[in-house]
CSV table of C-alpha atoms in Angstrom, one decimal:
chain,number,residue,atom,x,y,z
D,1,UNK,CA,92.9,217.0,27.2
D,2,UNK,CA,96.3,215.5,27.4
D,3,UNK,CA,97.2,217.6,29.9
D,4,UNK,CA,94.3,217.1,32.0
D,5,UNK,CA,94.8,213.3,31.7
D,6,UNK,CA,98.5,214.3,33.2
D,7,UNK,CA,97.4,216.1,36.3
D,8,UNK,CA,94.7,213.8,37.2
D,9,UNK,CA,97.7,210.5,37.7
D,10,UNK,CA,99.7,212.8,40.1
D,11,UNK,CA,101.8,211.9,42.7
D,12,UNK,CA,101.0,211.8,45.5
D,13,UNK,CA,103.3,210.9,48.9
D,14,UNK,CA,102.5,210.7,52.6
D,15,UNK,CA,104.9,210.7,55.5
D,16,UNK,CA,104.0,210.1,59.1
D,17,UNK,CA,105.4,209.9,61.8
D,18,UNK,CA,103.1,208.6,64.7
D,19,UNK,CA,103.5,206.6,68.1
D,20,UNK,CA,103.0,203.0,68.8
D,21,UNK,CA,101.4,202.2,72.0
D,22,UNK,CA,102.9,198.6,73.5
D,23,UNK,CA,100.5,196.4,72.4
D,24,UNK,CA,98.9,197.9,69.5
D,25,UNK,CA,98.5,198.2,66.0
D,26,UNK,CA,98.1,200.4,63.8
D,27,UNK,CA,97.0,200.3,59.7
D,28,UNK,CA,97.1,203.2,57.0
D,29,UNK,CA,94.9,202.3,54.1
D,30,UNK,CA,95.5,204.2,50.4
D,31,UNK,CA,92.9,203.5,47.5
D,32,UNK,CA,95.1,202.7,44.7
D,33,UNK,CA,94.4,202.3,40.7
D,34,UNK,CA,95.5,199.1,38.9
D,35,UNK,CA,99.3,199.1,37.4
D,36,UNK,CA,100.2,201.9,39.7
D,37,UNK,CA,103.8,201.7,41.6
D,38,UNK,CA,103.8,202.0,45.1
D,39,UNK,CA,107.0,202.2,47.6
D,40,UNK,CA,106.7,202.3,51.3
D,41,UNK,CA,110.2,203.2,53.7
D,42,UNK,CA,109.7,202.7,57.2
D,43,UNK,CA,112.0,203.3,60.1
D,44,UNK,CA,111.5,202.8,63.6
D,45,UNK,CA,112.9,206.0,65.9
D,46,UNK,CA,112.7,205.4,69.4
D,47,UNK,CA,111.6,202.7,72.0
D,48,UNK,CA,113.1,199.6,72.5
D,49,UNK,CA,114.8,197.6,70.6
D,50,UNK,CA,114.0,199.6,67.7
D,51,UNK,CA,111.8,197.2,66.0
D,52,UNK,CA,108.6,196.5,64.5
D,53,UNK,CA,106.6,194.2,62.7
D,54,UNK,CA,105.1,195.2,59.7
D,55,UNK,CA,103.0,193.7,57.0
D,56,UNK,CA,101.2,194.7,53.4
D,57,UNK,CA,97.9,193.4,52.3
D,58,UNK,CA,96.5,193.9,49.1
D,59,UNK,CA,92.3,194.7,48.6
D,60,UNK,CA,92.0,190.1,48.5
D,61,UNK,CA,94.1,190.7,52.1
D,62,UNK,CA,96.6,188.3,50.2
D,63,UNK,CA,99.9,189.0,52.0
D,64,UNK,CA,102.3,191.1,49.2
D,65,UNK,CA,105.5,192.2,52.0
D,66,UNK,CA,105.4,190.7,56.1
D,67,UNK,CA,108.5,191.2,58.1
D,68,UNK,CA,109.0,191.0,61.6
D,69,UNK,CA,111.1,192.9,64.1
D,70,UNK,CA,112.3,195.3,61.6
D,71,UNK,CA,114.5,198.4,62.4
D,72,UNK,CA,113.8,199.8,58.7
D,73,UNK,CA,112.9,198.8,55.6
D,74,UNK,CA,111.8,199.8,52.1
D,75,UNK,CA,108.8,197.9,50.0
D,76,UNK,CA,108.0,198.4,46.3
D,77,UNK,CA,104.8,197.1,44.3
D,78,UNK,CA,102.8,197.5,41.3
D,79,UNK,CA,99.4,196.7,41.6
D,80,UNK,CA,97.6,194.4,40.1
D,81,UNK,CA,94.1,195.1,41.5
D,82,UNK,CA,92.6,198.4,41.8
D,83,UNK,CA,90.9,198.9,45.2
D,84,UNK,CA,92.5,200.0,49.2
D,85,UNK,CA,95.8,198.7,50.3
D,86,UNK,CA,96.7,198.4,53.5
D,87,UNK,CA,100.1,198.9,55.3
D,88,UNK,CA,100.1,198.0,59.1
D,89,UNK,CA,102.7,198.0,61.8
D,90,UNK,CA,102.5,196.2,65.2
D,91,UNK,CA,104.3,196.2,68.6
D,92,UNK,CA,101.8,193.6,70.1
D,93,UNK,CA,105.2,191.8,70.6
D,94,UNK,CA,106.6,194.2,73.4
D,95,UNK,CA,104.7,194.5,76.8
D,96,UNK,CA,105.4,197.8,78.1
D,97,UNK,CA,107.8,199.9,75.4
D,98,UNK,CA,106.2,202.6,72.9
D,99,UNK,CA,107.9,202.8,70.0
D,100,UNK,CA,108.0,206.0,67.3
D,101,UNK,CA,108.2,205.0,63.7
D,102,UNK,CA,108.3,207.0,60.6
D,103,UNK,CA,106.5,205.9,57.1
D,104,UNK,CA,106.6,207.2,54.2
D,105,UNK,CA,104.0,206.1,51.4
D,106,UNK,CA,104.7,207.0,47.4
D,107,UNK,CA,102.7,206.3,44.9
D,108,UNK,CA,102.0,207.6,41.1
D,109,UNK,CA,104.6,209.4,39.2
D,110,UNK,CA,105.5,212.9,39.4
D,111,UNK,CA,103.1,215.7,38.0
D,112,UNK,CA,104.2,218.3,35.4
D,113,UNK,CA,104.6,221.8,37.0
D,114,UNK,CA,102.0,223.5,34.5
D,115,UNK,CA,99.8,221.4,31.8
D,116,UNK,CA,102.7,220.9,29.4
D,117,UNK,CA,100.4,222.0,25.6
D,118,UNK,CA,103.9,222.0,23.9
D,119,UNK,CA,104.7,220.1,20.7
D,120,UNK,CA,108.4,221.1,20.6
D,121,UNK,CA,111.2,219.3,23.0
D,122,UNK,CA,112.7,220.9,25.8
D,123,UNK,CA,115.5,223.6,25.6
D,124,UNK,CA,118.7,222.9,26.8
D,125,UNK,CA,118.1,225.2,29.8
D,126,UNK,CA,114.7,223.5,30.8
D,127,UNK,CA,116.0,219.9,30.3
D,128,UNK,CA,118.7,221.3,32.9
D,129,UNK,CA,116.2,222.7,35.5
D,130,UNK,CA,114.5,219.5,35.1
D,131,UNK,CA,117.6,217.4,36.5
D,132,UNK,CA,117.9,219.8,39.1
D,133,UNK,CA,115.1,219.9,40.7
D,134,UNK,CA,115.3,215.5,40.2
D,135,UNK,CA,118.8,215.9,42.2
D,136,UNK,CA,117.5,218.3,44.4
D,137,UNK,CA,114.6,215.5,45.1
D,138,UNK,CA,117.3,213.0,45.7
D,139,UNK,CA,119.0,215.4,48.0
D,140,UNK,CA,115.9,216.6,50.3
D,141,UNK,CA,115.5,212.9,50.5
D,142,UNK,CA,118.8,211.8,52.0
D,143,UNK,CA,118.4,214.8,54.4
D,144,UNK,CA,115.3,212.9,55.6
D,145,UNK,CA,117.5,209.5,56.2
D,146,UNK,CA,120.2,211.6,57.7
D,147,UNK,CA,117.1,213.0,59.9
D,148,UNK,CA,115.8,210.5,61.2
D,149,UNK,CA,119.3,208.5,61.6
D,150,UNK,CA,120.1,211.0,64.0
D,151,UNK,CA,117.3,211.1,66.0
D,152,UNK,CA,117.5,207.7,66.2
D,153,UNK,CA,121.1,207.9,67.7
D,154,UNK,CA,120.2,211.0,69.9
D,155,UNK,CA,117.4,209.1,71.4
D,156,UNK,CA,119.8,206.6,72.2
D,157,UNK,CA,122.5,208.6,73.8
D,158,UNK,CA,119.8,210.2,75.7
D,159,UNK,CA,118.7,206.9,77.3
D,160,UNK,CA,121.8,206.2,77.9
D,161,UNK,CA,122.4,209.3,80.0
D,162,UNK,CA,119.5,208.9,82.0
D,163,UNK,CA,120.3,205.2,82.6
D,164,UNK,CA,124.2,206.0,84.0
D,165,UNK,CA,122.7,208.8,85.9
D,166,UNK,CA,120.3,206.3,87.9
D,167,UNK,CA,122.5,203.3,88.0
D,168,UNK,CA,125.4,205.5,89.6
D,169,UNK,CA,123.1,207.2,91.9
D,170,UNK,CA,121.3,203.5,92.6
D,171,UNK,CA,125.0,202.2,93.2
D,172,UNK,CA,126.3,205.1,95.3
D,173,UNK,CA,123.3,204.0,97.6
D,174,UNK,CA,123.3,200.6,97.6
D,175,UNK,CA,127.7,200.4,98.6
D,176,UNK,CA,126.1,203.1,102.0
D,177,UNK,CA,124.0,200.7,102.9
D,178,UNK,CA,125.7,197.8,101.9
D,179,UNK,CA,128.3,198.9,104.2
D,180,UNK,CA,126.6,200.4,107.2
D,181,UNK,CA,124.7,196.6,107.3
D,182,UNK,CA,127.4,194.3,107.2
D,183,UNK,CA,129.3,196.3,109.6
D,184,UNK,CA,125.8,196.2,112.3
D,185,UNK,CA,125.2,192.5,111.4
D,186,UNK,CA,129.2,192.1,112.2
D,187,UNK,CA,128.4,193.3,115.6
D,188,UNK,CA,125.2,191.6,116.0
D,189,UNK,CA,127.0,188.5,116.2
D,190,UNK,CA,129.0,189.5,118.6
D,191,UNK,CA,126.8,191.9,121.5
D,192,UNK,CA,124.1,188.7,121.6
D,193,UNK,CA,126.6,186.3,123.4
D,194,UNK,CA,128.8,187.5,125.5
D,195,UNK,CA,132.5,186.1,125.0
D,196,UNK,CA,131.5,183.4,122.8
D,197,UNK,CA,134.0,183.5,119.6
D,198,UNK,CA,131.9,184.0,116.6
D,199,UNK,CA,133.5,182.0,113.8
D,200,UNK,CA,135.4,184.7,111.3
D,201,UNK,CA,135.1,184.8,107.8
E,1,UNK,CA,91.0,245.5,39.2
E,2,UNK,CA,93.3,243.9,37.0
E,3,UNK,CA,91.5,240.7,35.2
E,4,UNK,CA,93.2,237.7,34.6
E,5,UNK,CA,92.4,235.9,31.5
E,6,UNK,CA,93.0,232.3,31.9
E,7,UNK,CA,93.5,229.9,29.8
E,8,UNK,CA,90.4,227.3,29.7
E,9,UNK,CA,93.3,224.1,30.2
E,10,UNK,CA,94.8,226.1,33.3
E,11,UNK,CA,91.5,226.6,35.1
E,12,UNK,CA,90.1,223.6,34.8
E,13,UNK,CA,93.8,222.3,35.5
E,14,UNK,CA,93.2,224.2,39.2
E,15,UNK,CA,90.1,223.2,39.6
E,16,UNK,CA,90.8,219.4,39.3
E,17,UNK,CA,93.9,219.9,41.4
E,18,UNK,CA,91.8,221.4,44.0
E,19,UNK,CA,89.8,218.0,43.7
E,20,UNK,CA,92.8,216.2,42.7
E,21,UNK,CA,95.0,216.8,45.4
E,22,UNK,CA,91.9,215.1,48.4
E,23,UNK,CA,90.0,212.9,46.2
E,24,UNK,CA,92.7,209.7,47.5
E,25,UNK,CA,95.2,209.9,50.5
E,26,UNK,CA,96.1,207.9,53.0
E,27,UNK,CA,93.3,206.7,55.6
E,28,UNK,CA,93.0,205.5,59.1
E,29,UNK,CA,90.6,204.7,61.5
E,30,UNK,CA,90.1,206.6,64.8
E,31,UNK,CA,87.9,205.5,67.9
E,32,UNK,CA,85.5,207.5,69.3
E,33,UNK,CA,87.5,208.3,72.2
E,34,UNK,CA,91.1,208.2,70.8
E,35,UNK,CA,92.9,210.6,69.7
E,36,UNK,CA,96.0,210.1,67.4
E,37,UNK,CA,98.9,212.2,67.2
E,38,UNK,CA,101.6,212.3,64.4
E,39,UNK,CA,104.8,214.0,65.2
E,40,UNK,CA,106.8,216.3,62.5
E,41,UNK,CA,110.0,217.4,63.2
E,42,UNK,CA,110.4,220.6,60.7
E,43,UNK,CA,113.2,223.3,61.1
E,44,UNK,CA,111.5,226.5,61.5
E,45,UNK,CA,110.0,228.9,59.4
E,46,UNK,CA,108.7,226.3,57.5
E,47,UNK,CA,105.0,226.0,56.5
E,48,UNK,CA,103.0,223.1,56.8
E,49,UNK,CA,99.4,222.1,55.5
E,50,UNK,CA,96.9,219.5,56.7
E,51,UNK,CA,94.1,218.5,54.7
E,52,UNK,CA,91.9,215.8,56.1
E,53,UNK,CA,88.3,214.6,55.2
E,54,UNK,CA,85.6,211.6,57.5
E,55,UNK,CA,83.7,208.6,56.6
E,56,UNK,CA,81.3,207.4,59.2
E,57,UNK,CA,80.5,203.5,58.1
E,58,UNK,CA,76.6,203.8,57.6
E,59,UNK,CA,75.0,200.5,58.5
E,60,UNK,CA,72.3,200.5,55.6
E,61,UNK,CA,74.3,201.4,53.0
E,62,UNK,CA,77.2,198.8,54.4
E,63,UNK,CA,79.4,201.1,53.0
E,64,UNK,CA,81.7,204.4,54.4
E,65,UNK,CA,79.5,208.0,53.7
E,66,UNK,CA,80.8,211.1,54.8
E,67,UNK,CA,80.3,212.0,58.0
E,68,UNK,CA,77.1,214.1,59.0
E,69,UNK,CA,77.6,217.9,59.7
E,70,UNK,CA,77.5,217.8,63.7
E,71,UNK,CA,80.5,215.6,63.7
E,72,UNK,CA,83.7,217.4,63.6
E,73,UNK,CA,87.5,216.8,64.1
E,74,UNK,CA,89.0,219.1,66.9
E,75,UNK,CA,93.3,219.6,65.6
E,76,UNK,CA,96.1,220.6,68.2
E,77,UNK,CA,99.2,221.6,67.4
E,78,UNK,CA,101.9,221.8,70.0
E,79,UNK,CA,105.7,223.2,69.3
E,80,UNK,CA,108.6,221.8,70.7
E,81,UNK,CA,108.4,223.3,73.8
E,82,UNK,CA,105.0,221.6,74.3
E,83,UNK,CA,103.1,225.2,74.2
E,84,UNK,CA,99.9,224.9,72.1
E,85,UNK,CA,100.3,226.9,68.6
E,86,UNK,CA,97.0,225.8,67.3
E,87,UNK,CA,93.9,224.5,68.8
E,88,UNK,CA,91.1,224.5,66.5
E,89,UNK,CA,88.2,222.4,66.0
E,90,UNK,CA,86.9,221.9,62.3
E,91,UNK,CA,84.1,220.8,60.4
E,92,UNK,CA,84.2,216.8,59.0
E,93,UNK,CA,86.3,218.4,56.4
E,94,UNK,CA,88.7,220.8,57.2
E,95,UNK,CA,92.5,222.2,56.4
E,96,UNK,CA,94.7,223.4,58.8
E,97,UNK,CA,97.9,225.6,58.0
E,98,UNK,CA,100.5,226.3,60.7
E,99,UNK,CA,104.0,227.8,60.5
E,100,UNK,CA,106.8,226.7,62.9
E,101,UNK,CA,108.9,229.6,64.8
E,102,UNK,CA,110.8,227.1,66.5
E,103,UNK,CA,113.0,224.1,65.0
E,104,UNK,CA,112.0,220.4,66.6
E,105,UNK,CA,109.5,217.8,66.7
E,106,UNK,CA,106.2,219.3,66.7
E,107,UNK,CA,102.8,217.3,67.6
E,108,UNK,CA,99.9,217.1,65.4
E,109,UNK,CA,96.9,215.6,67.5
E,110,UNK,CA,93.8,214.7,65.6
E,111,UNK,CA,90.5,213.8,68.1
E,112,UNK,CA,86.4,213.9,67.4
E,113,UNK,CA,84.6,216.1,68.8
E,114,UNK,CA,82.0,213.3,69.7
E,115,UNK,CA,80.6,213.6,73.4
E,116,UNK,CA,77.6,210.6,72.7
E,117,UNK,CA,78.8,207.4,72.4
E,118,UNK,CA,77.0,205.7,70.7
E,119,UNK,CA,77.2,208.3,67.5
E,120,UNK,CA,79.6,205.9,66.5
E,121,UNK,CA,77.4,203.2,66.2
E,122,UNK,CA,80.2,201.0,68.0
E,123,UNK,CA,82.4,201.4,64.6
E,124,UNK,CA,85.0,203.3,63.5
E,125,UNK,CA,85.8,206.8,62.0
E,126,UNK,CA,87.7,206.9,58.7
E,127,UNK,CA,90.0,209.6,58.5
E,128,UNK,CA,91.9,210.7,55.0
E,129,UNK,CA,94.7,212.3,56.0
E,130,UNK,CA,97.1,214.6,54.2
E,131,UNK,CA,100.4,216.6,55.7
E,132,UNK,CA,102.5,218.5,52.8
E,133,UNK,CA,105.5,219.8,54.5
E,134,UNK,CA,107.6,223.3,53.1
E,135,UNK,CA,108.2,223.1,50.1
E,136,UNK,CA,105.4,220.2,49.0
E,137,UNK,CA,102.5,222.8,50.4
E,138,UNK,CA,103.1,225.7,47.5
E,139,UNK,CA,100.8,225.2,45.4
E,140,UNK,CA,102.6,226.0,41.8
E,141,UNK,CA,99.4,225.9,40.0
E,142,UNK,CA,98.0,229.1,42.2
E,143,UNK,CA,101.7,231.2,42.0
E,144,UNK,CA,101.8,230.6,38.4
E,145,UNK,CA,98.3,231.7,37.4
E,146,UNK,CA,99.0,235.0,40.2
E,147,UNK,CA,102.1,236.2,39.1
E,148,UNK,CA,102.0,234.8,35.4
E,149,UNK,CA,104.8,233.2,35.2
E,150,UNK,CA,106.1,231.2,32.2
E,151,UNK,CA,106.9,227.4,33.0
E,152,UNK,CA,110.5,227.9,33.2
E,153,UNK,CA,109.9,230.7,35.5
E,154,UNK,CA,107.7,228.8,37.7
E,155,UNK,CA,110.4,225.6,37.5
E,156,UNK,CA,113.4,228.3,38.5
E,157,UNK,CA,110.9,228.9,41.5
E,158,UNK,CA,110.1,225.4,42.7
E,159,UNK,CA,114.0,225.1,42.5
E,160,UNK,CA,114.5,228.1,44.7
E,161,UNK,CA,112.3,226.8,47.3
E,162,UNK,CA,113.4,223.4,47.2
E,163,UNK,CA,117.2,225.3,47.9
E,164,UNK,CA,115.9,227.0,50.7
E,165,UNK,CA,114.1,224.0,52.2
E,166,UNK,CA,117.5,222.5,52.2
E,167,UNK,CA,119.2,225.2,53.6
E,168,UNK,CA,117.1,225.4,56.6
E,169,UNK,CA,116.9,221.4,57.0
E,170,UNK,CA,121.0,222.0,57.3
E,171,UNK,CA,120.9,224.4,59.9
E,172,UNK,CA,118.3,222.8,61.6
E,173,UNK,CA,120.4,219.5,61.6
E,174,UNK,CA,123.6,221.6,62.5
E,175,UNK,CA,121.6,222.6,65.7
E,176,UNK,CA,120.7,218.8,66.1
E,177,UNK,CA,124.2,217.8,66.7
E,178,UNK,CA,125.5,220.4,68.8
E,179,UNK,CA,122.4,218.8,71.1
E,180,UNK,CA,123.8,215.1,70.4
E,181,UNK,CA,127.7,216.1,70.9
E,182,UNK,CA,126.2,218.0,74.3
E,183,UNK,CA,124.4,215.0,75.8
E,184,UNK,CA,127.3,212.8,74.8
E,185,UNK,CA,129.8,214.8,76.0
E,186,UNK,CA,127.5,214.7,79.8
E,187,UNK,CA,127.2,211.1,79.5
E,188,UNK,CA,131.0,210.9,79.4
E,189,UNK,CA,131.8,213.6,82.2
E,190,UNK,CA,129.0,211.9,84.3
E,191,UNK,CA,130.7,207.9,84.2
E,192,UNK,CA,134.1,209.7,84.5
E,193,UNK,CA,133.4,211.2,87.4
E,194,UNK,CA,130.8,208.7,89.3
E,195,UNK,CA,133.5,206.1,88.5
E,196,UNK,CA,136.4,208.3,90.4
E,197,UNK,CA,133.6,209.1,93.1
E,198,UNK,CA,132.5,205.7,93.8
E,199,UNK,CA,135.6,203.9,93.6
E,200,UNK,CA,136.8,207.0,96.9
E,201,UNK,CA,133.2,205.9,98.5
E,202,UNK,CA,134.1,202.2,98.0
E,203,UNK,CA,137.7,202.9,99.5
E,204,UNK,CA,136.5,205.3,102.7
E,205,UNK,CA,133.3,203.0,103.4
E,206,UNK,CA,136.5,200.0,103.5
E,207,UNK,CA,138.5,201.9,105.8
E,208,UNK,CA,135.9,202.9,108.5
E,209,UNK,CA,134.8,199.6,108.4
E,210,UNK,CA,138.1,198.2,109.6
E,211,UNK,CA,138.6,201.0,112.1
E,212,UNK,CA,135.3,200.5,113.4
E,213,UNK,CA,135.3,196.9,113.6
E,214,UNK,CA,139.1,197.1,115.3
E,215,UNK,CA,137.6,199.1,118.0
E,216,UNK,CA,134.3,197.2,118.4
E,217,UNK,CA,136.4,193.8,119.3
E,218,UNK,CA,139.2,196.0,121.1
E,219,UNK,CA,136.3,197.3,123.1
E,220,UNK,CA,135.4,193.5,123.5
E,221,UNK,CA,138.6,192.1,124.7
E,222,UNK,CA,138.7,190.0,121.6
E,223,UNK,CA,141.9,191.6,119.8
């Protein structure tokens, strides 16, 4: 019965990564239990300035975390109240860029691989599996920092590429015709009346 | 036909984690019209499982019910390359499972399968949500119960997958740089060479300028 009571507390952990349209919102709700520890990491990947506002309610909408313009961030709670939670993020404050931005929602405490029925402590060799698998944990997580880091910095470089390409091709343009012009309007000056000397620059 | 005799706590342990593991995730609320699309990016070879559930808000009851049977969610998957690896439309309830052959951001897109507006009633659909990634889709519960494996056997396993989740997360990052260190290294050939190109632009556009303008006002008698 014990071990029933073990399962049925699990943990349980969501991680999205969606798109925010300029000028929207969006909110994730979770039913939680009372007393139950919650953390929320959010990072924002691409678009913009890399920021986003974000904000926690609890099921009496009383305000528990509310940051604005955020790169990334990382929220922890225990819950006082049983009943839905809500986690939003908005980009109402930017007019025409999207941005991408990863969240990752924990909650509970982690579930026993099989209903543990045992009476006796854990061998030396279990206890070591045990920390393990918790440093392995630790370990799949920084890879997902490292991750979206990266991503981060690769969006960047690639906007940056695509912005020297257009701004040299924009500027190889602009010095044509910037010198074909001033060269005809040189000589407008002069073909309109004849013999008359044109003040020079 | 081998029969597996199961230990009363074990089976009623799956069946709750069959319950278990949808009876709370996280929920959003979709449009009629919209569709909402959550990006993973997931080295490849690696398995991932969707599980989602609907609530249409019923107006009598002033409370979110499960959504009738006609209404259904219609899931696209598309790989990196933006070619379509799954497009399936499901029940109100349904699980998708899809397993990446190429490493990089794929798209899950979610839409309803509504046509009449108004089915909606002008409010929202809920939609509980649930992506396990690699590693976090085996279920241990199942593997243990089909291969009988003691708990230490079944921990040794979780660890080996959990090493090989890792292993492929490494190569696909290694892969991830060699992109990065490629587009940096463009961006740096392209404003070394754009600079050189315009500044010999700048310099011949000068030059004919002055030769042009020298014979324009020799032409004129003015020089």
């Amino acid at each position: 019965m014990r071990a029933l009571v073990l399962v049925v507390f699990g943990v349980f952990g969501t991680e999205l990564t969606f798109e925010l349209p300029d000028n929207d919102k969006q909110c994730f709700y979770e039913e939680l239990e009372k007393d139950v520890r919650f953390d929320i990491d959010f990072q924002v990947i691409s678009g913009g300035n890399y920021d986003v506002d974000c904000f926690v309610t609890d099921p009496q909408n009383n305000v528990l975390y509310n940051e604005r313009k955020k790169q990334y961030d990382s929220f922890s709670h225990t819950t006082a109240m049983k009943g839905d939670y809500k986690v939003c993020f908005s980009n109402e404050f930017s007019t025409f860029t999207h941005k991408t931005v990863y969240m990752e929602f924990r909650y509970g405490d982690e579930v026993p691989l099989m209903p543990i029925t045992r009476s006796t402590a854990l061998t030396q060799l279990e206890s070591s599996c045990v920390s393990i698998h918790e440093i392995l944990k630790v370990v799949a997580d920084s890879q997902t920092r490292y991750r979206l880091r990266e991503a981060h910095d690769r969006t960047k470089a690639e906007h940056l590429l695509e912005r020297v390409t257009y701004w040299s091709f924009g500027q190889t343009v602009m010095l044509f015709v910037i010198g074909i012009s001033q060269v005809m309007l040189l000589r407008s000056f002069f073909t309109e009346k004849k013999g008359s000397v044109a003040a020079t620059t | 036909m081998v029969s597996v005799k199961m230990h009363p706590c074990v089976l009623s342990v799956l069946l709750l984690n069959v319950f278990c593991s949808f009876v709370s995730s996280l929920y959003f609320h979709i449009g009629e019209t919209e569709k909402k699309c959550f990006i993973e990016e997931i080295p490849d070879e690696t398995m991932i499982i969707g599980n989602y559930r609907t609530q249409l808000y019923d107006k009598q009851a002033e409370e979110y019910l499960p959504a009738t049977q006609g209404l259904g969610m219609f899931v696209e998957v598309k790989d990196p390359d933006d070619k379509v690896i799954l497009s399936r439309q499901y029940g109100s309830e349904g699980r998708f499972t899809f397993t990446s052959h190429t490493p990089g951001e794929h798209q899950i897109c979610l839409h309803s399968n509504s046509s009449k507006f108004s089915l909606f009633a002008g409010g929202m659909l809920r939609v509980h949500l649930d992506i396990q990634v690699g590693e976090h889709a085996n279920n241990y519960a199942e593997i243990a119960a089909k291969d009988k494996l003691t708990e230490l056997q079944l921990r040794v396993r979780q660890l080996v997958e959990q090493v090989d989740q890792i292993q492929k997360e490494q190569n696909y990052q290694r892969y991830r740089e060699e992109r990065f260190r490629q587009t940096s290294e463009s961006t740096n050939q392209r404003v070394l060479w754009w600079s050189i190109v315009q500044t010999l632009i700048l310099v011949a556009i000068g030059i004919w300028q002055m030769r042009h303008l020298k014979s324009f006002f020799e032409a004129k008698k003015l020089v």
